[in-house]
């Protein structure tokens, strides 16, 4: 969790009650930045495709 807290694009982290899981919100400036983020955290098992990036 410390690694996620130190990442600039992570905006919120929630611990899911009763489960050994985290729910993470991140805001990337591009699809490429988000892909790099997801690639650097291989423990991310389930991910939703971003709906839109706003500039």
C-alpha positions as a LaTeX table, in Angstrom:
\begin{tabular}{lrrr}
\hline
Residue & $x$ (\AA) & $y$ (\AA) & $z$ (\AA) \\
\hline
Unk1 & 0.00 & 0.00 & 0.00 \\
Unk2 & 2.93 & 2.35 & 0.63 \\
Unk3 & 4.01 & 1.95 & $-3.00$ \\
Unk4 & 0.56 & 3.03 & $-4.18$ \\
Unk5 & 0.48 & 5.99 & $-1.76$ \\
Unk6 & 3.75 & 7.28 & $-3.22$ \\
Unk7 & 2.52 & 7.08 & $-6.82$ \\
Unk8 & 1.54 & 10.48 & $-8.26$ \\
Unk9 & $-1.44$ & 9.27 & $-10.28$ \\
Unk10 & $-3.15$ & 7.43 & $-7.39$ \\
Unk11 & $-5.90$ & 9.63 & $-5.95$ \\
Unk12 & $-7.70$ & 7.29 & $-3.52$ \\
Unk13 & $-7.15$ & 3.89 & $-1.93$ \\
Unk14 & $-9.86$ & 1.95 & $-0.10$ \\
Unk15 & $-9.48$ & $-1.28$ & 1.83 \\
Unk16 & $-12.47$ & $-3.47$ & 1.01 \\
Unk17 & $-14.18$ & $-4.57$ & 4.24 \\
Unk18 & $-13.99$ & $-8.26$ & 5.02 \\
Unk19 & $-11.67$ & $-9.07$ & 2.12 \\
Unk20 & $-7.97$ & $-8.93$ & 1.43 \\
Unk21 & $-8.39$ & $-6.42$ & $-1.40$ \\
Unk22 & $-7.82$ & $-2.78$ & $-2.18$ \\
Unk23 & $-9.89$ & $-0.52$ & $-4.40$ \\
Unk24 & $-7.68$ & 2.09 & $-6.09$ \\
Unk25 & $-8.58$ & 5.25 & $-8.01$ \\
Unk26 & $-5.95$ & 6.72 & $-10.31$ \\
Unk27 & $-5.95$ & 9.60 & $-12.77$ \\
Unk28 & $-3.48$ & 9.36 & $-15.63$ \\
Unk29 & $-2.81$ & 12.00 & $-18.25$ \\
Unk30 & $-2.98$ & 9.46 & $-21.10$ \\
Unk31 & $-3.77$ & 5.85 & $-21.95$ \\
Unk32 & $-0.04$ & 5.18 & $-22.13$ \\
Unk33 & 0.53 & 6.50 & $-18.61$ \\
Unk34 & $-2.29$ & 4.30 & $-17.29$ \\
Unk35 & $-0.90$ & 1.25 & $-19.09$ \\
Unk36 & 2.55 & 1.90 & $-17.55$ \\
Unk37 & 0.95 & 2.20 & $-14.12$ \\
Unk38 & $-0.94$ & $-1.08$ & $-14.54$ \\
Unk39 & 2.15 & $-2.82$ & $-15.92$ \\
Unk40 & 4.22 & $-1.72$ & $-12.89$ \\
Unk41 & 1.68 & $-3.19$ & $-10.46$ \\
Unk42 & 1.29 & $-6.82$ & $-11.61$ \\
Unk43 & $-0.77$ & $-7.69$ & $-8.52$ \\
Unk44 & $-3.70$ & $-5.88$ & $-10.13$ \\
Unk45 & $-5.91$ & $-8.80$ & $-11.15$ \\
Unk46 & $-9.12$ & $-7.10$ & $-12.19$ \\
Unk47 & $-9.13$ & $-3.83$ & $-14.00$ \\
Unk48 & $-11.81$ & $-1.86$ & $-15.72$ \\
Unk49 & $-11.09$ & $-0.18$ & $-18.99$ \\
Unk50 & $-11.00$ & 3.60 & $-18.45$ \\
Unk51 & $-14.19$ & 5.20 & $-19.69$ \\
Unk52 & $-12.61$ & 8.51 & $-20.76$ \\
Unk53 & $-9.67$ & 10.76 & $-20.27$ \\
Unk54 & $-10.40$ & 14.44 & $-19.84$ \\
Unk55 & $-7.83$ & 17.10 & $-20.56$ \\
\hline
\end{tabular}
